[in-house]
Coordinates of C-alpha atoms in Angstrom, one line a residue:
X11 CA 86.2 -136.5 38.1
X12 CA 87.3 -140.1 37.0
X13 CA 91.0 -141.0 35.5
X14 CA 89.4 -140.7 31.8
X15 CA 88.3 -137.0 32.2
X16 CA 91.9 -135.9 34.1
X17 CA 93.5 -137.6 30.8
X18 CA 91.2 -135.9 28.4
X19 CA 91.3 -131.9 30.1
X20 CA 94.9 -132.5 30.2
X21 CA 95.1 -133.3 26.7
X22 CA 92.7 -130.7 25.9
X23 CA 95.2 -128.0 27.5
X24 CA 98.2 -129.7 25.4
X25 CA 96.7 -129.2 22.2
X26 CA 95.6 -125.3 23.4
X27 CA 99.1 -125.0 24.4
X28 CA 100.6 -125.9 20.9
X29 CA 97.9 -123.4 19.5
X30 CA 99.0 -120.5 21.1
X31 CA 103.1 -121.5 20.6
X32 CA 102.2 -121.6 16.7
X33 CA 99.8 -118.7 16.4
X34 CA 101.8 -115.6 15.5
X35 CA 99.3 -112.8 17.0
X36 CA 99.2 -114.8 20.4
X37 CA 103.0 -114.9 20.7
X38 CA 102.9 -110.6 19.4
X39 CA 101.4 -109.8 23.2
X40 CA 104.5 -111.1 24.8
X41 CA 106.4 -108.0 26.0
X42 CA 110.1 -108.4 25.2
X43 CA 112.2 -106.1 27.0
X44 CA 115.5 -104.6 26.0
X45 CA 118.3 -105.1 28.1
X46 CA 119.6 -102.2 30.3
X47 CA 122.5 -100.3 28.6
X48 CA 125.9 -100.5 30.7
X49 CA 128.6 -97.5 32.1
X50 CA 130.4 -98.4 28.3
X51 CA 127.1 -97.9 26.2
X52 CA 126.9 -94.8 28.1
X53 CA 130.2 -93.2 27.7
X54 CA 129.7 -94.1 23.6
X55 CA 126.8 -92.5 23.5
X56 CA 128.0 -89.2 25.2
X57 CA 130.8 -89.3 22.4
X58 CA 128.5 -89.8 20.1
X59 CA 127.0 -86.8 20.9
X60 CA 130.4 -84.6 21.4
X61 CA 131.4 -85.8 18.1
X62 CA 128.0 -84.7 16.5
X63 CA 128.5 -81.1 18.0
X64 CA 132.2 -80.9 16.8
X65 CA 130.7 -81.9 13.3
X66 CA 127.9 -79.2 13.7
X67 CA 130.5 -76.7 15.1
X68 CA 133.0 -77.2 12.2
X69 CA 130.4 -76.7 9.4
X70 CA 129.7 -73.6 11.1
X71 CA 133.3 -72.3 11.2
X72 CA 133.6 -73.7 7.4
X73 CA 130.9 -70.9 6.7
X74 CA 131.6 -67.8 8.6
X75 CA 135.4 -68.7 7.1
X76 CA 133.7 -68.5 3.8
X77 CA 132.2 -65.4 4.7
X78 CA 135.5 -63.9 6.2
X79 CA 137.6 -64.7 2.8
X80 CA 134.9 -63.1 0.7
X81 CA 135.2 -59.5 3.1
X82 CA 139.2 -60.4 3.2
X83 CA 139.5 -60.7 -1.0
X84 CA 137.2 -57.6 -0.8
X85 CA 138.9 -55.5 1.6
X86 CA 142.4 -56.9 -0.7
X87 CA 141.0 -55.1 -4.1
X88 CA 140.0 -52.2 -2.1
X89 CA 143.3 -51.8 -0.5
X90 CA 144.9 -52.2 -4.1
X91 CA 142.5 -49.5 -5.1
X92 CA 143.4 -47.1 -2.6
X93 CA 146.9 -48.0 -3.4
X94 CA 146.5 -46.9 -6.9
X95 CA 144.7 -43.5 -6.4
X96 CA 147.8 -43.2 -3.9
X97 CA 150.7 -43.5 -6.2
X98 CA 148.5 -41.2 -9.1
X99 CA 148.0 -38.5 -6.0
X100 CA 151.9 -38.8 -5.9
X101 CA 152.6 -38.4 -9.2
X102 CA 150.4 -35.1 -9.5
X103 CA 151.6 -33.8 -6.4
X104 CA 155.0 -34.4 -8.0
X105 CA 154.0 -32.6 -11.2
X106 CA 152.9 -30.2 -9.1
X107 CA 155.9 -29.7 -7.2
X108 CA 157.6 -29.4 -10.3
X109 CA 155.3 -27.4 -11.9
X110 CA 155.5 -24.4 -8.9
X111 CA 159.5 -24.7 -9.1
X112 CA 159.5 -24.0 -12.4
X113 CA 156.8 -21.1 -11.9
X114 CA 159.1 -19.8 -9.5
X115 CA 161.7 -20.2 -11.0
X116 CA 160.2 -18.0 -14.2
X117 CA 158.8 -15.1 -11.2
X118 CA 162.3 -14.7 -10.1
X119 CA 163.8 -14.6 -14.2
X120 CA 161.2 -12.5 -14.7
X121 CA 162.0 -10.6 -11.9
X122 CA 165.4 -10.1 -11.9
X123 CA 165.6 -8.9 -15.4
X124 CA 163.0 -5.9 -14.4
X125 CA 165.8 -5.0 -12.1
X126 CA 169.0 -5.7 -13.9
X127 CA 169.4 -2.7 -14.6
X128 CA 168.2 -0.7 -11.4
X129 CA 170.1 0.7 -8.7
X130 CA 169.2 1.5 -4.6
X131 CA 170.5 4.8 -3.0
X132 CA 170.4 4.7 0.7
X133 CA 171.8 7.6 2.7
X134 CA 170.6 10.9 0.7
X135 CA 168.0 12.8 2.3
X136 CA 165.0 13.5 -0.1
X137 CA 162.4 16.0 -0.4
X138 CA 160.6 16.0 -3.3
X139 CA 158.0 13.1 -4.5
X140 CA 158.4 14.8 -8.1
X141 CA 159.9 12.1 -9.9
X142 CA 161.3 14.6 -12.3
X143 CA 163.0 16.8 -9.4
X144 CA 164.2 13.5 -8.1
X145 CA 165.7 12.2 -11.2
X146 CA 167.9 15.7 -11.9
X147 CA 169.1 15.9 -8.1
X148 CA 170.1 11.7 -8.0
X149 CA 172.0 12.7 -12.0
X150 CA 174.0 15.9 -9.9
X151 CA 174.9 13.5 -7.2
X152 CA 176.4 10.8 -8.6
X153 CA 178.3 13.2 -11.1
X154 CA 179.6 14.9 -8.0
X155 CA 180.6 11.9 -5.7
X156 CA 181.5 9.6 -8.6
X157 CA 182.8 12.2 -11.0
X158 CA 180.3 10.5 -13.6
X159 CA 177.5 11.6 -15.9
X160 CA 174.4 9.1 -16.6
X161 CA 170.9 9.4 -18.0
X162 CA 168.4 8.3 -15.5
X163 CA 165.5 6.8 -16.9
X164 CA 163.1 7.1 -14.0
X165 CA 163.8 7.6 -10.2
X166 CA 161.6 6.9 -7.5
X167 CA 161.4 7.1 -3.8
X168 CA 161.0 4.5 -1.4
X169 CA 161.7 6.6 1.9
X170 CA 163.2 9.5 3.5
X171 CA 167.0 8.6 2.8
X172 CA 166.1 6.0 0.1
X173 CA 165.0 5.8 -3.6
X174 CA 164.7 3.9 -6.4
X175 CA 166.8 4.6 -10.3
X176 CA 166.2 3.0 -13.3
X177 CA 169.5 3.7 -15.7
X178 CA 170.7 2.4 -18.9
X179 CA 172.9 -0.8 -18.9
X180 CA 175.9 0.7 -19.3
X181 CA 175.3 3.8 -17.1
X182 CA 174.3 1.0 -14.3
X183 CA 178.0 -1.1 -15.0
X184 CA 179.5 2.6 -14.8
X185 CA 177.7 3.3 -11.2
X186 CA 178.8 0.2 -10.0
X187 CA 182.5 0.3 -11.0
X188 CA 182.7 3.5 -9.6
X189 CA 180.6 3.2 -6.1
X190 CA 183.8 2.7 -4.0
X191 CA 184.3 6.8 -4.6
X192 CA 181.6 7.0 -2.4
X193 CA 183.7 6.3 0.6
X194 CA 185.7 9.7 -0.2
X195 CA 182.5 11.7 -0.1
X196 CA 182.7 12.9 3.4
X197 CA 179.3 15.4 4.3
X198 CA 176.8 12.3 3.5
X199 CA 177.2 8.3 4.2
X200 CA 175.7 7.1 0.9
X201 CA 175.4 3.7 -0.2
X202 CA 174.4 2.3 -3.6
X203 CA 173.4 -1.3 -4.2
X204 CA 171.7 -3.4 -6.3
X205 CA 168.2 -3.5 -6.8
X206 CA 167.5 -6.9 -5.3
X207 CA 164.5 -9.7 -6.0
X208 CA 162.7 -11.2 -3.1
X209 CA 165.1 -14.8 -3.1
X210 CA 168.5 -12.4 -3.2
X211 CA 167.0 -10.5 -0.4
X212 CA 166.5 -13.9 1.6
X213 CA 169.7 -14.8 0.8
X214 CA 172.1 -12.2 1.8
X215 CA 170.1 -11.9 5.1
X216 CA 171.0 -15.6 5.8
X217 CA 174.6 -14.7 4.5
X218 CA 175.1 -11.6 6.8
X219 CA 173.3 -13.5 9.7
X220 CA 176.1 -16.4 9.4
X221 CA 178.4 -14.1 9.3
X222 CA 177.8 -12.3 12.3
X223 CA 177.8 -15.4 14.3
X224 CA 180.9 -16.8 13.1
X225 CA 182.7 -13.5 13.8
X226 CA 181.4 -13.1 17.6
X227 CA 182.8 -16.6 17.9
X228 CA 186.6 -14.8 17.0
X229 CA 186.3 -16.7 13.3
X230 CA 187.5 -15.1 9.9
X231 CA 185.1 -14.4 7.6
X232 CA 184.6 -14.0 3.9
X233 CA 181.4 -12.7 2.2
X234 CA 181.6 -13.9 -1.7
X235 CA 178.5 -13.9 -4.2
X236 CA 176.3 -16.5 -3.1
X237 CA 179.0 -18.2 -0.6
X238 CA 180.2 -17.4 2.7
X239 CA 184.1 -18.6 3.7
X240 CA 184.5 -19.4 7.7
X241 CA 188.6 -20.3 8.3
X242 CA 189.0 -21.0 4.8
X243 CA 185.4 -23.7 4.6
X244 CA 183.3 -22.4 2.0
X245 CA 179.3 -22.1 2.6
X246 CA 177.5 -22.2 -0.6
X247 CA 174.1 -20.6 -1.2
X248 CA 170.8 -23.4 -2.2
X249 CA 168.9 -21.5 -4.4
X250 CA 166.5 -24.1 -4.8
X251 CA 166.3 -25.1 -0.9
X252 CA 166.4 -21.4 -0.2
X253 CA 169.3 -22.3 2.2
X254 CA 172.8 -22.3 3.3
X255 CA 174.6 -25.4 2.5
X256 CA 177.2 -26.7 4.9
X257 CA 180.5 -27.4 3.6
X258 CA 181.8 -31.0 2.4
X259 CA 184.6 -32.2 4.9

């Protein structure tokens, strides 16, 4: 090939060369690679990624917190509810309390007055169920060991040695006054007492029981109505505990 054509393929590959540097599509095929990320990029990257997690993790708590305040404020008014069904519960039981103290209260009124006026004779050995019979033999008794006369309304027996009379008022106060003859009558060991309700019984068994301790301890004793004296301390009766009360130093 002579120096001419060397010049001209040289120039022809020149003039290619500038075509390809200014045609866009031509330089799009060149492969550009991205440089290779270092230990830093790394380490950003994987708390990046922590970072996104917490994010994840904290919208998650935000949520089940929303839950958990909606059961809290629920469980709250419930709790107040209960509260309130508790304190009306208290006030009925209250008014109930009250309510069965004052009915028993009335029972033993009621109670006592249907035996105000009775008397119990213990001691007197009986053999008729005829209350009748009963009434005219209890009437000779009492004028005998008493030296009284009463009109008996209506007698009637509880036991072998024990019966039941119903007498006027006054003939009751009269008995009563005059029961201490009894301890002159010598052929029978009769006793006459009140007819008592269910809360006196209770009581003066509690009274004698005291008693009976304190005096096998070597103390003096005192039985009084409704009160027991121990070396001088009184013990009152709590009719509405139904107990013995202690005395105040």
């Amino acid at each position: 090939m002579s120096s001419d054509e060397l010049t001209d393929e040289g120039k022809r590959r020149r003039e290619e060369g500038e075509d390809d540097e200014s045609d866009p599509f031509k330089r799009s095929r060149r492969v550009e690679r991205s440089p290779e990320k270092t230990g830093a990029d790394r380490k950003i990257d994987r708390v990046m990624k922590l970072l996104e997690d917490l994010a994840s993790d904290v919208k998650d708590i935000k949520r089940e917190q929303g839950i958990y305040a909606e059961e809290i404020r629920a469980l709250r008014e419930e709790n107040k509810k209960i509260m309130k069904e508790n304190e009306e519960i208290k006030k009925e039981n209250e008014q109930a309390k009250r309510d069965v103290r004052n009915l028993t209260s009335r029972v033993e009124y009621l109670e006592k007055e249907s035996k105000k006026d009775n008397v119990v004779i213990t001691g007197v050995k009986i053999d008729t169920q005829d209350s009748d019979i009963l009434k005219e033999v209890m009437e000779n008794l009492i004028e005998k060991t008493m030296n009284i006369k009463v009109d008996i309304k209506t007698a009637v027996k509880l036991g072998e040695e024990k019966c039941l009379l119903h007498l006027e008022t006054a003939d009751k106060r009269k008995v009563m006054q005059n029961k201490k003859k009894l301890r002159d009558f010598k052929e029978e060991r009769i006793y006459i007492n009140d007819d008592l309700t269910v809360a006196e019984m209770e009581m003066k068994s509690e009274l004698r029981k005291k008693a009976q301790e304190a005096r096998s301890e070597g103390k003096a004793v005192k039985l009084g109505f409704r009160k027991l004296i121990i070396e001088g301390k009184t013990w009152r009766w709590n009719r509405k505990g139904g107990k013995l009360d202690q005395p105040r130093n």
